[in-house]
Amino acid sequence: MNNLKSGFVSIVGRSNVGKSTLLNRIIGEKISIISNKPQTTRFNLKLIYNSLDSQIIFVDTPGVQNPKNKLGEFMLKESKNSLKDVDLILYMVDSNLEIGELDNKIIDILEKINLPKICVINKIDTLNSEDLSKIILKYEDINLFDKIIPISASEGTNVYNLIDSIKSFLPFGPRYYSDDMITDLIERDIVAEIIREKTLNLLRDEIPHGINILIEKFSLRKYKPIIDIDAVICVEKKSHKGMVIGKNGSMILKIGKFARLDIEKFLDSKVNLKLFVKIDDDWRSKSFKVKEFGYFRK
């Protein structure tokens, strides 16, 4: 008899509620990039949790938002598509005491889907017990969720309880991926995301949303245990190019330094990282550019 619980779990919610922080905590590796800016996650990404009695395939999704361009339209479609062919939906909210417009939009979508749903209330480390009780009551009154679980993804509070609850909703089944896999992304895609994370965290608010990273070279050097990586930072405006480079190259050097440290840790290898900057005018509003940069559905 098969005693393994396995299945697919979609995690949805507004931008910045902590979806990627939670998944990195569960997986034990930093795969989903983290930033306090919206539009950090741009496409659906599978992260795989393995234990002796389970394999949970999480689908990390872009935060639901009102699209302002072709990239935004793609991201909203990705969020909706993540709700197909899964066994369970995690709807994640944060410590906000009010249910806002975007949350109501997500709830409307979830009401039409006949799947078990867990409401995960994140950032409880910022709440007192009275406010937490008020939030729990608000989501109980919606009468949509099979369970409501408060957690702190950053602190790790109650995360193991959440994992146990997820397992209780999953069917018995096979391992869909080998037990040494933690994501369906290839290494060069993760490297591109690490570089993009550094631009999100180091640059001014209006610039990072228009940034895309292209990996042009990714190769192990002959006779030396060094990986050579050439990456292009694509920006939408000439003025943005100057800001990415910085005075006397100071900003691009900083982006490269922090990115290289994380990439070396991820690849467990010395890395020679070279960064270049290229202007691609207003690419987020052009369907063909959004597709060319890899944001499309096959």
CSV table of C-alpha atoms in Angstrom, one decimal:
chain,number,residue,atom,x,y,z
A,1,MET,CA,0.0,0.0,0.0
A,2,ASN,CA,1.2,3.5,-0.9
A,3,ASN,CA,1.5,5.7,2.2
A,4,LEU,CA,2.9,8.7,0.3
A,5,LYS,CA,0.8,11.9,0.2
A,6,SER,CA,1.5,13.9,-2.9
A,7,GLY,CA,-0.1,16.6,-5.0
A,8,PHE,CA,0.0,20.1,-6.3
A,9,VAL,CA,-0.8,23.2,-4.2
A,10,SER,CA,-1.3,26.6,-5.7
A,11,ILE,CA,-0.5,29.6,-3.5
A,12,VAL,CA,-2.3,32.8,-4.5
A,13,GLY,CA,-2.6,36.3,-3.0
A,14,ARG,CA,-1.9,40.0,-3.4
A,15,SER,CA,1.7,41.2,-4.0
A,16,ASN,CA,3.9,41.3,-1.0
A,17,VAL,CA,1.8,39.1,1.4
A,18,GLY,CA,4.9,36.8,1.8
A,19,LYS,CA,4.2,33.9,-0.6
A,20,SER,CA,7.8,33.6,-1.7
A,21,THR,CA,9.1,34.0,1.8
A,22,LEU,CA,6.9,31.2,3.0
A,23,LEU,CA,8.0,28.9,0.1
A,24,ASN,CA,11.6,29.5,0.6
A,25,ARG,CA,11.1,28.7,4.3
A,26,ILE,CA,9.3,25.4,3.5
A,27,ILE,CA,11.8,24.3,0.8
A,28,GLY,CA,14.8,25.4,2.9
A,29,GLU,CA,16.5,27.0,-0.1
A,30,LYS,CA,16.2,30.5,-1.5
A,31,ILE,CA,14.6,29.9,-4.9
A,32,SER,CA,11.7,32.4,-5.1
A,33,ILE,CA,13.1,35.9,-5.1
A,34,ILE,CA,12.0,38.3,-2.4
A,35,SER,CA,11.5,42.0,-2.4
A,36,ASN,CA,9.1,44.5,-0.8
A,37,LYS,CA,8.1,45.8,-4.2
A,38,PRO,CA,5.1,44.6,-6.2
A,39,GLN,CA,5.6,42.3,-9.3
A,40,THR,CA,8.5,40.5,-7.8
A,41,THR,CA,7.3,37.1,-9.0
A,42,ARG,CA,6.4,37.3,-12.7
A,43,PHE,CA,5.6,33.7,-13.6
A,44,ASN,CA,4.4,30.4,-12.1
A,45,LEU,CA,7.2,28.5,-10.5
A,46,LYS,CA,7.1,25.0,-9.1
A,47,LEU,CA,8.8,24.4,-5.8
A,48,ILE,CA,9.0,20.9,-4.5
A,49,TYR,CA,8.9,19.9,-0.8
A,50,ASN,CA,10.0,16.3,-0.1
A,51,SER,CA,9.7,14.3,3.1
A,52,LEU,CA,9.6,10.6,4.0
A,53,ASP,CA,5.8,10.6,3.8
A,54,SER,CA,5.0,13.3,1.2
A,55,GLN,CA,5.9,15.3,-1.9
A,56,ILE,CA,4.1,18.6,-2.1
A,57,ILE,CA,4.5,20.6,-5.4
A,58,PHE,CA,3.9,24.2,-4.7
A,59,VAL,CA,3.0,26.6,-7.5
A,60,ASP,CA,4.3,30.0,-6.6
A,61,THR,CA,2.3,32.7,-8.5
A,62,PRO,CA,2.6,36.4,-9.4
A,63,GLY,CA,0.7,38.5,-6.9
A,64,VAL,CA,-2.8,39.3,-8.2
A,65,GLN,CA,-2.9,42.9,-9.4
A,66,ASN,CA,-4.8,45.2,-11.9
A,67,PRO,CA,-2.7,44.9,-15.1
A,68,LYS,CA,-1.3,48.1,-16.5
A,69,ASN,CA,0.6,46.6,-19.5
A,70,LYS,CA,1.2,43.3,-21.5
A,71,LEU,CA,3.5,42.0,-18.8
A,72,GLY,CA,0.8,42.6,-16.1
A,73,GLU,CA,-1.8,40.8,-18.3
A,74,PHE,CA,0.5,37.8,-18.6
A,75,MET,CA,1.1,37.8,-14.8
A,76,LEU,CA,-2.7,37.9,-14.1
A,77,LYS,CA,-3.2,35.0,-16.5
A,78,GLU,CA,-0.4,33.1,-14.8
A,79,SER,CA,-2.1,33.5,-11.4
A,80,LYS,CA,-5.5,32.3,-12.8
A,81,ASN,CA,-3.9,29.4,-14.6
A,82,SER,CA,-2.2,28.2,-11.4
A,83,LEU,CA,-5.7,27.3,-10.1
A,84,LYS,CA,-6.2,24.7,-12.7
A,85,ASP,CA,-5.1,21.0,-12.2
A,86,VAL,CA,-4.2,21.4,-8.5
A,87,ASP,CA,-5.3,19.5,-5.4
A,88,LEU,CA,-5.4,22.4,-3.0
A,89,ILE,CA,-5.4,26.2,-2.9
A,90,LEU,CA,-3.6,28.3,-0.3
A,91,TYR,CA,-5.0,31.8,-0.2
A,92,MET,CA,-2.4,34.0,1.5
A,93,VAL,CA,-3.2,37.3,3.2
A,94,ASP,CA,-1.1,39.5,5.5
A,95,SER,CA,-1.8,41.4,8.8
A,96,ASN,CA,-4.1,44.0,7.1
A,97,LEU,CA,-7.2,44.3,9.2
A,98,GLU,CA,-9.4,45.1,6.2
A,99,ILE,CA,-10.2,43.0,3.2
A,100,GLY,CA,-9.3,45.2,0.3
A,101,GLU,CA,-10.4,45.5,-3.4
A,102,LEU,CA,-7.8,43.0,-4.7
A,103,ASP,CA,-8.5,40.5,-1.9
A,104,ASN,CA,-12.2,40.6,-2.8
A,105,LYS,CA,-11.3,40.1,-6.5
A,106,ILE,CA,-9.3,37.0,-5.5
A,107,ILE,CA,-12.1,35.7,-3.3
A,108,ASP,CA,-14.6,36.1,-6.2
A,109,ILE,CA,-12.3,33.9,-8.3
A,110,LEU,CA,-11.9,31.3,-5.6
A,111,GLU,CA,-15.7,31.1,-5.0
A,112,LYS,CA,-16.0,29.7,-8.5
A,113,ILE,CA,-13.5,26.9,-7.9
A,114,ASN,CA,-14.6,23.6,-6.3
A,115,LEU,CA,-11.3,22.7,-4.5
A,116,PRO,CA,-10.3,22.6,-0.9
A,117,LYS,CA,-8.9,25.9,0.3
A,118,ILE,CA,-6.8,27.0,3.2
A,119,CYS,CA,-6.6,30.7,4.2
A,120,VAL,CA,-3.1,31.5,5.4
A,121,ILE,CA,-2.8,34.6,7.5
A,122,ASN,CA,0.8,35.8,7.4
A,123,LYS,CA,2.9,38.3,9.4
A,124,ILE,CA,1.2,37.4,12.7
A,125,ASP,CA,4.5,38.5,14.4
A,126,THR,CA,3.3,42.1,13.7
A,127,LEU,CA,-0.2,41.5,15.3
A,128,ASN,CA,-1.5,41.4,18.9
A,129,SER,CA,-3.9,38.6,19.7
A,130,GLU,CA,-7.0,40.8,19.6
A,131,ASP,CA,-6.3,42.0,16.0
A,132,LEU,CA,-5.4,38.5,14.9
A,133,SER,CA,-8.8,37.3,16.2
A,134,LYS,CA,-10.6,40.0,14.3
A,135,ILE,CA,-8.8,39.0,11.0
A,136,ILE,CA,-9.6,35.3,11.5
A,137,LEU,CA,-13.2,36.2,12.2
A,138,LYS,CA,-13.4,38.2,9.0
A,139,TYR,CA,-12.3,35.3,6.9
A,140,GLU,CA,-14.4,32.8,8.8
A,141,ASP,CA,-17.5,34.9,7.9
A,142,ILE,CA,-16.8,34.5,4.2
A,143,ASN,CA,-17.5,30.8,4.7
A,144,LEU,CA,-15.2,29.8,1.9
A,145,PHE,CA,-12.2,28.2,3.6
A,146,ASP,CA,-11.8,24.6,4.9
A,147,LYS,CA,-9.1,25.9,7.3
A,148,ILE,CA,-7.7,29.2,8.5
A,149,ILE,CA,-4.1,29.0,9.7
A,150,PRO,CA,-2.1,32.0,11.1
A,151,ILE,CA,1.7,31.9,10.5
A,152,SER,CA,4.8,34.1,10.3
A,153,ALA,CA,6.7,33.0,7.3
A,154,SER,CA,9.7,35.2,8.2
A,155,GLU,CA,9.9,33.8,11.8
A,156,GLY,CA,8.8,30.3,10.9
A,157,THR,CA,5.9,30.4,13.4
A,158,ASN,CA,3.3,27.7,12.8
A,159,VAL,CA,4.8,26.7,9.4
A,160,TYR,CA,5.1,23.0,10.3
A,161,ASN,CA,1.4,23.0,11.4
A,162,LEU,CA,0.6,24.4,7.9
A,163,ILE,CA,2.5,21.7,6.2
A,164,ASP,CA,0.7,19.0,8.2
A,165,SER,CA,-2.6,20.6,7.3
A,166,ILE,CA,-1.7,20.6,3.6
A,167,LYS,CA,-0.8,16.9,3.7
A,168,SER,CA,-4.2,16.1,5.2
A,169,PHE,CA,-5.9,17.5,2.1
A,170,LEU,CA,-3.7,15.7,-0.4
A,171,PRO,CA,-4.4,12.2,-1.9
A,172,PHE,CA,-2.1,9.2,-1.7
A,173,GLY,CA,0.0,9.2,-4.8
A,174,PRO,CA,3.4,8.9,-6.5
A,175,ARG,CA,6.5,11.1,-6.3
A,176,TYR,CA,6.0,13.3,-9.4
A,177,TYR,CA,9.7,14.5,-9.2
A,178,SER,CA,12.8,12.8,-8.0
A,179,ASP,CA,13.3,13.5,-4.3
A,180,ASP,CA,16.5,15.6,-4.8
A,181,MET,CA,14.6,18.2,-6.9
A,182,ILE,CA,13.4,21.4,-5.3
A,183,THR,CA,12.3,23.3,-8.4
A,184,ASP,CA,11.4,22.9,-12.0
A,185,LEU,CA,13.5,25.9,-13.0
A,186,ILE,CA,16.9,25.4,-14.6
A,187,GLU,CA,20.0,26.9,-13.0
A,188,ARG,CA,20.4,29.8,-15.5
A,189,ASP,CA,16.8,30.9,-14.8
A,190,ILE,CA,17.4,31.0,-11.1
A,191,VAL,CA,20.6,32.9,-11.7
A,192,ALA,CA,18.6,35.5,-13.7
A,193,GLU,CA,16.1,35.8,-10.9
A,194,ILE,CA,18.8,36.3,-8.3
A,195,ILE,CA,20.2,39.2,-10.4
A,196,ARG,CA,16.8,40.7,-10.8
A,197,GLU,CA,16.2,40.5,-7.1
A,198,LYS,CA,19.3,42.6,-6.5
A,199,THR,CA,18.0,45.3,-8.9
A,200,LEU,CA,14.7,45.3,-7.1
A,201,ASN,CA,16.3,45.8,-3.7
A,202,LEU,CA,19.0,48.3,-4.7
A,203,LEU,CA,17.3,50.6,-7.3
A,204,ARG,CA,14.6,53.2,-7.0
A,205,ASP,CA,10.9,52.1,-7.1
A,206,GLU,CA,10.1,53.1,-10.7
A,207,ILE,CA,13.1,51.3,-12.4
A,208,PRO,CA,13.0,47.6,-11.4
A,209,HIS,CA,9.5,46.9,-12.8
A,210,GLY,CA,10.9,47.6,-16.3
A,211,ILE,CA,14.0,45.4,-15.8
A,212,ASN,CA,14.5,42.0,-17.4
A,213,ILE,CA,17.6,39.8,-17.1
A,214,LEU,CA,18.9,37.8,-20.0
A,215,ILE,CA,21.6,35.2,-19.4
A,216,GLU,CA,23.9,35.2,-22.5
A,217,LYS,CA,26.7,32.9,-21.2
A,218,PHE,CA,26.7,30.2,-18.6
A,219,SER,CA,29.6,27.8,-18.8
A,220,LEU,CA,32.1,26.0,-16.7
A,221,ARG,CA,35.6,27.2,-17.4
A,222,LYS,CA,38.1,24.6,-18.7
A,223,TYR,CA,40.7,23.4,-16.2
A,224,LYS,CA,39.3,25.7,-13.5
A,225,PRO,CA,36.3,25.2,-11.1
A,226,ILE,CA,34.8,28.6,-12.1
A,227,ILE,CA,31.5,29.3,-13.8
A,228,ASP,CA,31.5,32.2,-16.3
A,229,ILE,CA,28.2,34.0,-16.5
A,230,ASP,CA,27.4,37.0,-18.8
A,231,ALA,CA,24.1,38.6,-18.0
A,232,VAL,CA,22.3,41.5,-19.7
A,233,ILE,CA,20.1,43.9,-17.6
A,234,CYS,CA,17.4,45.1,-20.0
A,235,VAL,CA,15.9,48.5,-19.1
A,236,GLU,CA,13.1,50.5,-20.7
A,237,LYS,CA,14.6,54.0,-20.8
A,238,LYS,CA,17.9,55.6,-21.4
A,239,SER,CA,17.7,57.4,-18.1
A,240,HIS,CA,17.2,54.0,-16.4
A,241,LYS,CA,20.4,52.7,-18.0
A,242,GLY,CA,22.4,55.5,-16.3
A,243,MET,CA,20.8,54.7,-12.9
A,244,VAL,CA,21.5,51.0,-13.2
A,245,ILE,CA,25.2,51.7,-14.1
A,246,GLY,CA,25.5,54.5,-11.4
A,247,LYS,CA,28.1,57.1,-10.9
A,248,ASN,CA,31.5,55.7,-12.2
A,249,GLY,CA,29.8,52.3,-12.4
A,250,SER,CA,29.1,52.1,-8.6
A,251,MET,CA,25.6,50.7,-8.8
A,252,ILE,CA,26.2,48.0,-11.4
A,253,LEU,CA,29.3,46.9,-9.3
A,254,LYS,CA,27.1,46.7,-6.2
A,255,ILE,CA,24.4,44.7,-8.1
A,256,GLY,CA,27.1,42.4,-9.4
A,257,LYS,CA,28.8,41.9,-6.0
A,258,PHE,CA,25.6,41.0,-4.1
A,259,ALA,CA,24.3,38.8,-7.0
A,260,ARG,CA,27.6,36.9,-7.3
A,261,LEU,CA,27.6,36.1,-3.6
A,262,ASP,CA,24.1,34.5,-3.8
A,263,ILE,CA,24.8,32.8,-7.1
A,264,GLU,CA,28.0,31.2,-5.7
A,265,LYS,CA,26.1,30.0,-2.6
A,266,PHE,CA,23.3,28.6,-4.9
A,267,LEU,CA,25.7,26.9,-7.4
A,268,ASP,CA,28.3,25.9,-4.7
A,269,SER,CA,31.0,27.2,-7.1
A,270,LYS,CA,33.2,30.2,-7.7
A,271,VAL,CA,31.5,32.5,-10.3
A,272,ASN,CA,32.9,35.1,-12.7
A,273,LEU,CA,29.8,37.3,-13.3
A,274,LYS,CA,29.8,40.0,-15.9
A,275,LEU,CA,26.9,42.4,-16.2
A,276,PHE,CA,25.9,44.5,-19.2
A,277,VAL,CA,23.0,47.0,-19.6
A,278,LYS,CA,20.8,47.3,-22.7
A,279,ILE,CA,17.9,49.6,-23.5
A,280,ASP,CA,14.7,48.0,-24.8
A,281,ASP,CA,12.1,50.8,-25.1
A,282,ASP,CA,8.9,50.2,-23.2
A,283,TRP,CA,9.1,46.4,-23.6
A,284,ARG,CA,6.4,45.6,-21.0
A,285,SER,CA,3.8,47.1,-23.3
A,286,LYS,CA,4.8,45.2,-26.4
A,287,SER,CA,3.3,41.7,-26.8
A,288,PHE,CA,6.1,40.4,-29.0
A,289,LYS,CA,8.7,41.6,-26.5
A,290,VAL,CA,7.0,40.0,-23.5
A,291,LYS,CA,7.0,36.8,-25.5
A,292,GLU,CA,10.6,37.2,-26.6
A,293,PHE,CA,11.7,37.6,-23.0
A,294,GLY,CA,10.0,34.3,-22.1
A,295,TYR,CA,6.7,35.4,-20.6
A,296,PHE,CA,4.3,33.3,-22.6
A,297,ARG,CA,2.2,30.1,-22.4
A,298,LYS,CA,3.2,27.2,-24.7
